[in-house]
Amino acid sequence: MPSVPRLALSSLLLTALSTASAAGILGTRDSFYNSAFCRQYGCSEPYRSGQNWIYTLNTGDRAFIRRENDDAQGRIELMALFIDEDDFYAETDRTTFAELQRTAIGYSAFTGRIEPCYGATSERTLSSYPAPNARSILCVRDGGLTAVALLADLTYTNYSAPAPARPAATSSSSAALKLLDWSFTSCRSNRGVTAYLPLGEGAACTLQVNTVLNGRRLISASFEYELEYYVGSVTAKIRTPGRDTYAAGGGGNVKMTQQGGSLSFTLPFNVRARADRRYVRVGAIGTLVFDDGSSKRVYEPLDIR
């Protein structure tokens, strides 16, 4: 009988979506065993341990489903493909994971190479917010198994189809808005300028988001946060209450400066030291809204020292 993957999967999961998504079964209460994926890959009867459900596929890989609780109809928090590194076939694995994505979120968001995941010694994010009901696509490793996983967006509560695109007034505005990359560049506190967030110090940290705006204008942004800490050798996460906001018309507690397509947000942080818990990272979850009605999501971790 297969062992239940230990992973840091428990550290990746908090609470699930509160409503089902029309684009795939991730975050819903739907049956995975009756899905088109299982019909295609001949899913075995599942091995179940609590919230975890494991299905052997006709490729030799295994599908892993985690629900929000022990209920067989609990909402799906995570969907993963477990690959035996001693017997992998990259082309088959890519195809299988593409089909798993279609079942999870309605389409294949990540089409790149997954070979870098084989033997990876740390978590690797492949895609952030690939769909409204998905927070990330990532790969992690457990013993001799590689897991390529889709993690539910734990903050999204009401998926609906995107609004029809507005007619473009000019050729520049008809081109797609793109987020290229983002990262924290620095933090300013009583310790001076650092590349990390000082524990127990109030700090202003700059999150830089590089974009191709193509005529769009940012009108608002909001940021929520989660803190990471260790419980033994496992990383746990906790969501902090409230949010920080920016509005182009004024208001909010986040400052934003713009140079061309580079948007720099100054976010206020103050993570206090605790005797019972040592925080190691804070993750910023941002929603950027533009004047054409579109929105983009970003997620970026920042070390705490």
PDB file of C-alpha atoms in Angstrom:
ATOM      1  CA  MET A   1       0.000   0.000   0.000  1.00  0.00           C
ATOM      2  CA  PRO A   2       1.500   3.357  -0.935  1.00  0.00           C
ATOM      3  CA  SER A   3       2.692   5.590   1.828  1.00  0.00           C
ATOM      4  CA  VAL A   4       0.930   8.885   2.357  1.00  0.00           C
ATOM      5  CA  PRO A   5       3.195  11.640   1.025  1.00  0.00           C
ATOM      6  CA  ARG A   6       4.608  13.624   3.909  1.00  0.00           C
ATOM      7  CA  LEU A   7       5.883  16.557   1.892  1.00  0.00           C
ATOM      8  CA  ALA A   8       5.507  20.032   3.069  1.00  0.00           C
ATOM      9  CA  LEU A   9       1.994  19.683   1.674  1.00  0.00           C
ATOM     10  CA  SER A  10       0.479  20.285   5.068  1.00  0.00           C
ATOM     11  CA  SER A  11       2.438  23.522   5.206  1.00  0.00           C
ATOM     12  CA  LEU A  12       0.994  24.677   1.907  1.00  0.00           C
ATOM     13  CA  LEU A  13      -2.609  24.311   2.962  1.00  0.00           C
ATOM     14  CA  LEU A  14      -4.759  26.573   5.107  1.00  0.00           C
ATOM     15  CA  THR A  15      -8.496  26.682   4.381  1.00  0.00           C
ATOM     16  CA  ALA A  16     -10.262  26.035   1.111  1.00  0.00           C
ATOM     17  CA  LEU A  17     -12.334  28.079  -1.279  1.00  0.00           C
ATOM     18  CA  SER A  18     -15.827  28.904  -0.089  1.00  0.00           C
ATOM     19  CA  THR A  19     -17.486  28.399  -3.478  1.00  0.00           C
ATOM     20  CA  ALA A  20     -16.928  26.139  -6.428  1.00  0.00           C
ATOM     21  CA  SER A  21     -15.179  27.323  -9.543  1.00  0.00           C
ATOM     22  CA  ALA A  22     -16.768  26.846 -12.926  1.00  0.00           C
ATOM     23  CA  ALA A  23     -13.291  26.400 -14.409  1.00  0.00           C
ATOM     24  CA  GLY A  24     -12.201  23.005 -13.140  1.00  0.00           C
ATOM     25  CA  ILE A  25     -12.683  21.137  -9.875  1.00  0.00           C
ATOM     26  CA  LEU A  26      -9.893  22.702  -7.784  1.00  0.00           C
ATOM     27  CA  GLY A  27     -11.580  24.313  -4.783  1.00  0.00           C
ATOM     28  CA  THR A  28     -14.877  22.485  -5.377  1.00  0.00           C
ATOM     29  CA  ARG A  29     -16.568  19.502  -3.766  1.00  0.00           C
ATOM     30  CA  ASP A  30     -16.636  17.578  -7.059  1.00  0.00           C
ATOM     31  CA  SER A  31     -15.588  13.966  -7.512  1.00  0.00           C
ATOM     32  CA  PHE A  32     -12.087  13.423  -8.875  1.00  0.00           C
ATOM     33  CA  TYR A  33     -12.621   9.684  -9.383  1.00  0.00           C
ATOM     34  CA  ASN A  34     -15.474  10.403 -11.837  1.00  0.00           C
ATOM     35  CA  SER A  35     -13.525  13.060 -13.733  1.00  0.00           C
ATOM     36  CA  ALA A  36     -12.444  12.871 -17.381  1.00  0.00           C
ATOM     37  CA  PHE A  37      -8.848  12.647 -16.123  1.00  0.00           C
ATOM     38  CA  CYS A  38      -9.539   9.439 -14.208  1.00  0.00           C
ATOM     39  CA  ARG A  39     -11.396   7.955 -17.148  1.00  0.00           C
ATOM     40  CA  GLN A  40      -8.401   8.711 -19.375  1.00  0.00           C
ATOM     41  CA  TYR A  41      -5.729   7.481 -16.953  1.00  0.00           C
ATOM     42  CA  GLY A  42      -7.602   4.569 -15.389  1.00  0.00           C
ATOM     43  CA  CYS A  43      -7.486   5.782 -11.787  1.00  0.00           C
ATOM     44  CA  SER A  44      -7.455   2.940  -9.285  1.00  0.00           C
ATOM     45  CA  GLU A  45      -9.762   2.857  -6.312  1.00  0.00           C
ATOM     46  CA  PRO A  46      -8.223   5.461  -4.007  1.00  0.00           C
ATOM     47  CA  TYR A  47      -6.045   4.773  -1.009  1.00  0.00           C
ATOM     48  CA  ARG A  48      -7.346   7.176   1.610  1.00  0.00           C
ATOM     49  CA  SER A  49      -5.763   8.549   4.762  1.00  0.00           C
ATOM     50  CA  GLY A  50      -7.744  11.350   6.383  1.00  0.00           C
ATOM     51  CA  GLN A  51      -7.841  14.306   4.000  1.00  0.00           C
ATOM     52  CA  ASN A  52      -5.499  12.631   1.510  1.00  0.00           C
ATOM     53  CA  TRP A  53      -6.629  10.552  -1.477  1.00  0.00           C
ATOM     54  CA  ILE A  54      -4.113   8.688  -3.671  1.00  0.00           C
ATOM     55  CA  TYR A  55      -4.932   7.146  -7.051  1.00  0.00           C
ATOM     56  CA  THR A  56      -2.572   4.931  -9.071  1.00  0.00           C
ATOM     57  CA  LEU A  57      -2.620   5.809 -12.794  1.00  0.00           C
ATOM     58  CA  ASN A  58      -2.053   3.580 -15.802  1.00  0.00           C
ATOM     59  CA  THR A  59       1.193   5.497 -16.444  1.00  0.00           C
ATOM     60  CA  GLY A  60       2.673   4.279 -13.162  1.00  0.00           C
ATOM     61  CA  ASP A  61       2.428   7.749 -11.623  1.00  0.00           C
ATOM     62  CA  ARG A  62       0.002   8.643  -8.854  1.00  0.00           C
ATOM     63  CA  ALA A  63      -2.555  11.403  -8.504  1.00  0.00           C
ATOM     64  CA  PHE A  64      -2.817  13.009  -5.074  1.00  0.00           C
ATOM     65  CA  ILE A  65      -5.899  14.904  -3.909  1.00  0.00           C
ATOM     66  CA  ARG A  66      -6.187  16.711  -0.595  1.00  0.00           C
ATOM     67  CA  ARG A  67      -9.542  17.978   0.646  1.00  0.00           C
ATOM     68  CA  GLU A  68     -10.228  20.552   3.337  1.00  0.00           C
ATOM     69  CA  ASN A  69     -11.250  17.910   5.869  1.00  0.00           C
ATOM     70  CA  ASP A  70     -11.986  14.192   6.229  1.00  0.00           C
ATOM     71  CA  ASP A  71     -15.319  14.561   4.428  1.00  0.00           C
ATOM     72  CA  ALA A  72     -15.353  12.777   1.061  1.00  0.00           C
ATOM     73  CA  GLN A  73     -17.149  15.847  -0.307  1.00  0.00           C
ATOM     74  CA  GLY A  74     -14.856  18.397   1.320  1.00  0.00           C
ATOM     75  CA  ARG A  75     -13.518  21.068  -1.001  1.00  0.00           C
ATOM     76  CA  ILE A  76     -10.345  20.203  -2.886  1.00  0.00           C
ATOM     77  CA  GLU A  77      -7.379  22.167  -1.545  1.00  0.00           C
ATOM     78  CA  LEU A  78      -4.628  20.607  -3.625  1.00  0.00           C
ATOM     79  CA  MET A  79      -4.228  18.381  -6.682  1.00  0.00           C
ATOM     80  CA  ALA A  80      -0.857  16.854  -7.503  1.00  0.00           C
ATOM     81  CA  LEU A  81       0.883  14.373  -9.752  1.00  0.00           C
ATOM     82  CA  PHE A  82       3.447  12.215  -7.950  1.00  0.00           C
ATOM     83  CA  ILE A  83       6.258  10.967 -10.183  1.00  0.00           C
ATOM     84  CA  ASP A  84       8.633   8.149  -9.293  1.00  0.00           C
ATOM     85  CA  GLU A  85      12.071   9.603 -10.036  1.00  0.00           C
ATOM     86  CA  ASP A  86      13.530   6.125 -10.551  1.00  0.00           C
ATOM     87  CA  ASP A  87      11.158   5.507 -13.450  1.00  0.00           C
ATOM     88  CA  PHE A  88      10.173   8.816 -15.028  1.00  0.00           C
ATOM     89  CA  TYR A  89       9.356   9.706 -18.613  1.00  0.00           C
ATOM     90  CA  ALA A  90       9.410  13.456 -19.071  1.00  0.00           C
ATOM     91  CA  GLU A  91       7.148  13.560 -22.134  1.00  0.00           C
ATOM     92  CA  THR A  92       4.533  11.354 -20.474  1.00  0.00           C
ATOM     93  CA  ASP A  93       4.771  13.308 -17.238  1.00  0.00           C
ATOM     94  CA  ARG A  94       4.294  16.643 -19.039  1.00  0.00           C
ATOM     95  CA  THR A  95       1.253  15.319 -20.883  1.00  0.00           C
ATOM     96  CA  THR A  96      -0.254  13.820 -17.731  1.00  0.00           C
ATOM     97  CA  PHE A  97       0.242  17.005 -15.753  1.00  0.00           C
ATOM     98  CA  ALA A  98      -1.267  19.063 -18.591  1.00  0.00           C
ATOM     99  CA  GLU A  99      -4.396  16.901 -18.367  1.00  0.00           C
ATOM    100  CA  LEU A 100      -4.456  17.253 -14.579  1.00  0.00           C
ATOM    101  CA  GLN A 101      -4.363  21.037 -14.997  1.00  0.00           C
ATOM    102  CA  ARG A 102      -7.324  20.890 -17.382  1.00  0.00           C
ATOM    103  CA  THR A 103      -9.272  18.950 -14.777  1.00  0.00           C
ATOM    104  CA  ALA A 104      -8.198  21.317 -11.983  1.00  0.00           C
ATOM    105  CA  ILE A 105      -8.548  24.752 -13.603  1.00  0.00           C
ATOM    106  CA  GLY A 106     -10.073  24.184 -17.040  1.00  0.00           C
ATOM    107  CA  TYR A 107      -6.945  24.494 -19.160  1.00  0.00           C
ATOM    108  CA  SER A 108      -3.193  23.839 -19.150  1.00  0.00           C
ATOM    109  CA  ALA A 109      -1.615  26.985 -17.681  1.00  0.00           C
ATOM    110  CA  PHE A 110       1.934  25.649 -17.340  1.00  0.00           C
ATOM    111  CA  THR A 111       3.271  24.082 -20.547  1.00  0.00           C
ATOM    112  CA  GLY A 112       6.996  24.336 -19.847  1.00  0.00           C
ATOM    113  CA  ARG A 113       9.535  21.670 -18.935  1.00  0.00           C
ATOM    114  CA  ILE A 114       9.024  19.907 -15.630  1.00  0.00           C
ATOM    115  CA  GLU A 115      12.394  18.142 -15.742  1.00  0.00           C
ATOM    116  CA  PRO A 116      13.931  20.768 -13.403  1.00  0.00           C
ATOM    117  CA  CYS A 117      11.540  19.446 -10.750  1.00  0.00           C
ATOM    118  CA  TYR A 118      13.150  16.007 -10.776  1.00  0.00           C
ATOM    119  CA  GLY A 119      15.445  15.754  -7.785  1.00  0.00           C
ATOM    120  CA  ALA A 120      14.687  19.316  -6.674  1.00  0.00           C
ATOM    121  CA  THR A 121      15.668  19.807  -3.051  1.00  0.00           C
ATOM    122  CA  SER A 122      13.385  22.768  -2.386  1.00  0.00           C
ATOM    123  CA  GLU A 123       9.968  24.028  -3.371  1.00  0.00           C
ATOM    124  CA  ARG A 124       9.925  25.542  -6.879  1.00  0.00           C
ATOM    125  CA  THR A 125       7.085  27.788  -8.057  1.00  0.00           C
ATOM    126  CA  LEU A 126       6.289  27.222 -11.716  1.00  0.00           C
ATOM    127  CA  SER A 127       3.398  29.668 -12.035  1.00  0.00           C
ATOM    128  CA  SER A 128       1.678  32.140  -9.698  1.00  0.00           C
ATOM    129  CA  TYR A 129      -2.102  32.629  -9.895  1.00  0.00           C
ATOM    130  CA  PRO A 130      -2.573  30.747 -13.180  1.00  0.00           C
ATOM    131  CA  ALA A 131      -6.374  30.848 -12.790  1.00  0.00           C
ATOM    132  CA  PRO A 132      -8.960  32.482 -10.518  1.00  0.00           C
ATOM    133  CA  ASN A 133      -9.311  29.297  -8.481  1.00  0.00           C
ATOM    134  CA  ALA A 134      -5.579  28.507  -8.311  1.00  0.00           C
ATOM    135  CA  ARG A 135      -2.954  30.237  -6.243  1.00  0.00           C
ATOM    136  CA  SER A 136       0.090  28.506  -7.676  1.00  0.00           C
ATOM    137  CA  ILE A 137       1.559  25.634  -9.641  1.00  0.00           C
ATOM    138  CA  LEU A 138       4.652  24.287  -7.942  1.00  0.00           C
ATOM    139  CA  CYS A 139       6.889  21.282  -7.552  1.00  0.00           C
ATOM    140  CA  VAL A 140       8.212  19.807  -4.338  1.00  0.00           C
ATOM    141  CA  ARG A 141       9.986  16.553  -3.493  1.00  0.00           C
ATOM    142  CA  ASP A 142       9.244  13.783  -1.022  1.00  0.00           C
ATOM    143  CA  GLY A 143      11.876  11.069  -0.812  1.00  0.00           C
ATOM    144  CA  GLY A 144      12.211   9.600  -4.297  1.00  0.00           C
ATOM    145  CA  LEU A 145       8.996  11.201  -5.518  1.00  0.00           C
ATOM    146  CA  THR A 146       8.551  14.494  -7.310  1.00  0.00           C
ATOM    147  CA  ALA A 147       5.178  16.185  -6.834  1.00  0.00           C
ATOM    148  CA  VAL A 148       3.926  18.693  -9.395  1.00  0.00           C
ATOM    149  CA  ALA A 149       0.952  20.338  -7.735  1.00  0.00           C
ATOM    150  CA  LEU A 150      -1.825  22.895  -8.109  1.00  0.00           C
ATOM    151  CA  LEU A 151      -2.686  24.751  -4.918  1.00  0.00           C
ATOM    152  CA  ALA A 152      -6.106  26.342  -4.515  1.00  0.00           C
ATOM    153  CA  ASP A 153      -6.373  30.110  -4.192  1.00  0.00           C
ATOM    154  CA  LEU A 154      -7.407  30.275  -0.576  1.00  0.00           C
ATOM    155  CA  THR A 155      -8.603  33.868  -0.785  1.00  0.00           C
ATOM    156  CA  TYR A 156     -10.761  33.717  -3.908  1.00  0.00           C
ATOM    157  CA  THR A 157     -14.427  33.309  -3.011  1.00  0.00           C
ATOM    158  CA  ASN A 158     -16.548  33.923  -6.084  1.00  0.00           C
ATOM    159  CA  TYR A 159     -15.332  32.851  -9.496  1.00  0.00           C
ATOM    160  CA  SER A 160     -17.178  34.200 -12.497  1.00  0.00           C
ATOM    161  CA  ALA A 161     -16.339  34.306 -16.162  1.00  0.00           C
ATOM    162  CA  PRO A 162     -14.314  37.362 -17.178  1.00  0.00           C
ATOM    163  CA  ALA A 163     -16.237  40.283 -18.619  1.00  0.00           C
ATOM    164  CA  PRO A 164     -16.133  40.719 -22.390  1.00  0.00           C
ATOM    165  CA  ALA A 165     -13.129  42.699 -23.532  1.00  0.00           C
ATOM    166  CA  ARG A 166     -13.799  46.366 -24.214  1.00  0.00           C
ATOM    167  CA  PRO A 167     -13.296  47.626 -27.735  1.00  0.00           C
ATOM    168  CA  ALA A 168      -9.818  49.052 -28.156  1.00  0.00           C
ATOM    169  CA  ALA A 169      -9.653  52.750 -28.877  1.00  0.00           C
ATOM    170  CA  THR A 170      -6.114  52.540 -30.179  1.00  0.00           C
ATOM    171  CA  SER A 171      -3.766  49.858 -31.415  1.00  0.00           C
ATOM    172  CA  SER A 172      -1.675  50.131 -28.240  1.00  0.00           C
ATOM    173  CA  SER A 173      -4.655  49.467 -25.945  1.00  0.00           C
ATOM    174  CA  SER A 174      -5.654  46.386 -27.937  1.00  0.00           C
ATOM    175  CA  ALA A 175      -2.417  44.647 -26.965  1.00  0.00           C
ATOM    176  CA  ALA A 176      -2.445  42.488 -23.873  1.00  0.00           C
ATOM    177  CA  LEU A 177      -1.501  43.803 -20.449  1.00  0.00           C
ATOM    178  CA  LYS A 178       1.343  41.712 -19.048  1.00  0.00           C
ATOM    179  CA  LEU A 179       3.093  41.318 -15.714  1.00  0.00           C
ATOM    180  CA  LEU A 180       6.688  40.360 -16.440  1.00  0.00           C
ATOM    181  CA  ASP A 181       8.168  39.748 -12.994  1.00  0.00           C
ATOM    182  CA  TRP A 182       8.097  41.059  -9.444  1.00  0.00           C
ATOM    183  CA  SER A 183      10.296  40.997  -6.375  1.00  0.00           C
ATOM    184  CA  PHE A 184      11.065  42.755  -3.105  1.00  0.00           C
ATOM    185  CA  THR A 185      14.019  45.056  -3.685  1.00  0.00           C
ATOM    186  CA  SER A 186      14.701  46.454  -0.187  1.00  0.00           C
ATOM    187  CA  CYS A 187      13.357  47.238   3.286  1.00  0.00           C
ATOM    188  CA  ARG A 188      14.005  50.405   5.272  1.00  0.00           C
ATOM    189  CA  SER A 189      13.913  50.292   9.071  1.00  0.00           C
ATOM    190  CA  ASN A 190      15.952  51.352  12.105  1.00  0.00           C
ATOM    191  CA  ARG A 191      18.526  48.799  10.938  1.00  0.00           C
ATOM    192  CA  GLY A 192      18.987  50.756   7.718  1.00  0.00           C
ATOM    193  CA  VAL A 193      18.410  49.283   4.262  1.00  0.00           C
ATOM    194  CA  THR A 194      18.213  45.484   4.157  1.00  0.00           C
ATOM    195  CA  ALA A 195      17.216  42.798   1.658  1.00  0.00           C
ATOM    196  CA  TYR A 196      15.019  41.178   4.324  1.00  0.00           C
ATOM    197  CA  LEU A 197      12.364  42.201   6.839  1.00  0.00           C
ATOM    198  CA  PRO A 198      13.867  42.764  10.311  1.00  0.00           C
ATOM    199  CA  LEU A 199      11.941  40.863  12.974  1.00  0.00           C
ATOM    200  CA  GLY A 200      10.363  43.126  15.568  1.00  0.00           C
ATOM    201  CA  GLU A 201      11.052  46.311  13.591  1.00  0.00           C
ATOM    202  CA  GLY A 202       8.635  48.526  11.742  1.00  0.00           C
ATOM    203  CA  ALA A 203       9.776  48.616   8.117  1.00  0.00           C
ATOM    204  CA  ALA A 204       8.774  49.948   4.713  1.00  0.00           C
ATOM    205  CA  CYS A 205       9.548  47.366   2.016  1.00  0.00           C
ATOM    206  CA  THR A 206       9.439  47.951  -1.718  1.00  0.00           C
ATOM    207  CA  LEU A 207       7.730  45.431  -3.967  1.00  0.00           C
ATOM    208  CA  GLN A 208       8.624  46.168  -7.594  1.00  0.00           C
ATOM    209  CA  VAL A 209       6.317  44.854 -10.320  1.00  0.00           C
ATOM    210  CA  ASN A 210       7.547  45.105 -13.904  1.00  0.00           C
ATOM    211  CA  THR A 211       4.799  45.248 -16.494  1.00  0.00           C
ATOM    212  CA  VAL A 212       3.939  45.872 -20.110  1.00  0.00           C
ATOM    213  CA  LEU A 213       0.961  48.178 -19.631  1.00  0.00           C
ATOM    214  CA  ASN A 214       0.054  48.703 -23.307  1.00  0.00           C
ATOM    215  CA  GLY A 215      -1.951  51.828 -22.534  1.00  0.00           C
ATOM    216  CA  ARG A 216      -3.524  50.637 -19.277  1.00  0.00           C
ATOM    217  CA  ARG A 217      -3.343  52.539 -16.022  1.00  0.00           C
ATOM    218  CA  LEU A 218      -3.267  51.125 -12.512  1.00  0.00           C
ATOM    219  CA  ILE A 219      -6.223  52.421 -10.514  1.00  0.00           C
ATOM    220  CA  SER A 220      -5.977  50.414  -7.289  1.00  0.00           C
ATOM    221  CA  ALA A 221      -4.108  47.650  -5.517  1.00  0.00           C
ATOM    222  CA  SER A 222      -4.638  45.656  -2.342  1.00  0.00           C
ATOM    223  CA  PHE A 223      -2.247  43.453  -0.405  1.00  0.00           C
ATOM    224  CA  GLU A 224      -2.855  40.661   2.083  1.00  0.00           C
ATOM    225  CA  TYR A 225      -0.212  38.682   3.924  1.00  0.00           C
ATOM    226  CA  GLU A 226       0.615  35.281   5.354  1.00  0.00           C
ATOM    227  CA  LEU A 227       3.386  34.455   7.818  1.00  0.00           C
ATOM    228  CA  GLU A 228       5.501  31.294   7.687  1.00  0.00           C
ATOM    229  CA  TYR A 229       7.016  29.608  10.715  1.00  0.00           C
ATOM    230  CA  TYR A 230       8.376  26.193  11.617  1.00  0.00           C
ATOM    231  CA  VAL A 231       6.575  23.535  13.596  1.00  0.00           C
ATOM    232  CA  GLY A 232       9.349  21.011  14.108  1.00  0.00           C
ATOM    233  CA  SER A 233      10.801  20.476  10.641  1.00  0.00           C
ATOM    234  CA  VAL A 234       7.586  21.440   8.832  1.00  0.00           C
ATOM    235  CA  THR A 235       6.691  24.926   7.630  1.00  0.00           C
ATOM    236  CA  ALA A 236       3.270  26.222   8.656  1.00  0.00           C
ATOM    237  CA  LYS A 237       1.466  29.320   7.448  1.00  0.00           C
ATOM    238  CA  ILE A 238      -1.007  31.694   9.027  1.00  0.00           C
ATOM    239  CA  ARG A 239      -2.973  34.461   7.329  1.00  0.00           C
ATOM    240  CA  THR A 240      -2.819  37.898   8.952  1.00  0.00           C
ATOM    241  CA  PRO A 241      -6.020  39.946   9.326  1.00  0.00           C
ATOM    242  CA  GLY A 242      -6.727  43.037   7.266  1.00  0.00           C
ATOM    243  CA  ARG A 243      -5.150  44.371   4.106  1.00  0.00           C
ATOM    244  CA  ASP A 244      -3.128  47.320   2.836  1.00  0.00           C
ATOM    245  CA  THR A 245      -4.430  49.323  -0.106  1.00  0.00           C
ATOM    246  CA  TYR A 246      -3.462  51.815  -2.804  1.00  0.00           C
ATOM    247  CA  ALA A 247      -5.843  53.987  -4.830  1.00  0.00           C
ATOM    248  CA  ALA A 248      -4.849  56.246  -7.713  1.00  0.00           C
ATOM    249  CA  GLY A 249      -7.426  58.811  -6.590  1.00  0.00           C
ATOM    250  CA  GLY A 250      -5.996  58.990  -3.071  1.00  0.00           C
ATOM    251  CA  GLY A 251      -6.541  57.062   0.121  1.00  0.00           C
ATOM    252  CA  GLY A 252      -5.023  53.850   1.343  1.00  0.00           C
ATOM    253  CA  ASN A 253      -1.791  53.290   3.243  1.00  0.00           C
ATOM    254  CA  VAL A 254       0.372  51.986   0.370  1.00  0.00           C
ATOM    255  CA  LYS A 255       2.547  54.362  -1.654  1.00  0.00           C
ATOM    256  CA  MET A 256       3.181  53.679  -5.328  1.00  0.00           C
ATOM    257  CA  THR A 257       5.710  55.208  -7.702  1.00  0.00           C
ATOM    258  CA  GLN A 258       5.870  54.485 -11.409  1.00  0.00           C
ATOM    259  CA  GLN A 259       8.667  54.636 -13.947  1.00  0.00           C
ATOM    260  CA  GLY A 260       7.394  53.497 -17.306  1.00  0.00           C
ATOM    261  CA  GLY A 261       6.074  49.981 -16.795  1.00  0.00           C
ATOM    262  CA  SER A 262       7.782  49.547 -13.429  1.00  0.00           C
ATOM    263  CA  LEU A 263       5.381  49.880 -10.470  1.00  0.00           C
ATOM    264  CA  SER A 264       6.984  50.149  -7.026  1.00  0.00           C
ATOM    265  CA  PHE A 265       4.743  49.647  -3.982  1.00  0.00           C
ATOM    266  CA  THR A 266       5.936  50.608  -0.508  1.00  0.00           C
ATOM    267  CA  LEU A 267       4.337  48.167   1.913  1.00  0.00           C
ATOM    268  CA  PRO A 268       4.300  48.673   5.704  1.00  0.00           C
ATOM    269  CA  PHE A 269       5.439  45.728   7.827  1.00  0.00           C
ATOM    270  CA  ASN A 270       5.893  45.107  11.524  1.00  0.00           C
ATOM    271  CA  VAL A 271       6.236  41.444  12.512  1.00  0.00           C
ATOM    272  CA  ARG A 272       6.727  41.171  16.243  1.00  0.00           C
ATOM    273  CA  ALA A 273       8.997  38.616  17.863  1.00  0.00           C
ATOM    274  CA  ARG A 274       7.205  35.867  19.779  1.00  0.00           C
ATOM    275  CA  ALA A 275       8.548  33.455  22.347  1.00  0.00           C
ATOM    276  CA  ASP A 276       6.411  30.565  21.069  1.00  0.00           C
ATOM    277  CA  ARG A 277       6.833  31.033  17.323  1.00  0.00           C
ATOM    278  CA  ARG A 278       9.724  32.060  15.073  1.00  0.00           C
ATOM    279  CA  TYR A 279       8.524  33.677  11.876  1.00  0.00           C
ATOM    280  CA  VAL A 280      10.839  33.069   8.908  1.00  0.00           C
ATOM    281  CA  ARG A 281       8.988  34.578   5.926  1.00  0.00           C
ATOM    282  CA  VAL A 282       6.086  36.799   5.033  1.00  0.00           C
ATOM    283  CA  GLY A 283       4.222  36.310   1.765  1.00  0.00           C
ATOM    284  CA  ALA A 284       2.572  39.303   0.099  1.00  0.00           C
ATOM    285  CA  ILE A 285      -0.552  38.524  -1.936  1.00  0.00           C
ATOM    286  CA  GLY A 286      -1.373  41.454  -4.208  1.00  0.00           C
ATOM    287  CA  THR A 287      -4.326  42.222  -6.475  1.00  0.00           C
ATOM    288  CA  LEU A 288      -3.695  44.953  -9.060  1.00  0.00           C
ATOM    289  CA  VAL A 289      -6.705  46.519 -10.808  1.00  0.00           C
ATOM    290  CA  PHE A 290      -6.422  48.502 -14.051  1.00  0.00           C
ATOM    291  CA  ASP A 291      -8.618  51.054 -15.785  1.00  0.00           C
ATOM    292  CA  ASP A 292      -9.872  48.589 -18.401  1.00  0.00           C
ATOM    293  CA  GLY A 293     -11.473  46.481 -15.658  1.00  0.00           C
ATOM    294  CA  SER A 294      -8.796  43.790 -15.697  1.00  0.00           C
ATOM    295  CA  SER A 295      -6.918  42.608 -12.635  1.00  0.00           C
ATOM    296  CA  LYS A 296      -3.684  40.719 -12.034  1.00  0.00           C
ATOM    297  CA  ARG A 297      -2.458  38.768  -9.044  1.00  0.00           C
ATOM    298  CA  VAL A 298       1.050  38.557  -7.607  1.00  0.00           C
ATOM    299  CA  TYR A 299       2.519  36.536  -4.762  1.00  0.00           C
ATOM    300  CA  GLU A 300       6.008  37.210  -3.401  1.00  0.00           C
ATOM    301  CA  PRO A 301       7.738  35.910  -0.244  1.00  0.00           C
ATOM    302  CA  LEU A 302      10.138  38.001   1.854  1.00  0.00           C
ATOM    303  CA  ASP A 303      12.596  36.559   4.368  1.00  0.00           C
ATOM    304  CA  ILE A 304      12.353  37.628   8.009  1.00  0.00           C
ATOM    305  CA  ARG A 305      15.524  37.780  10.114  1.00  0.00           C
TER     306      ARG A 305
END
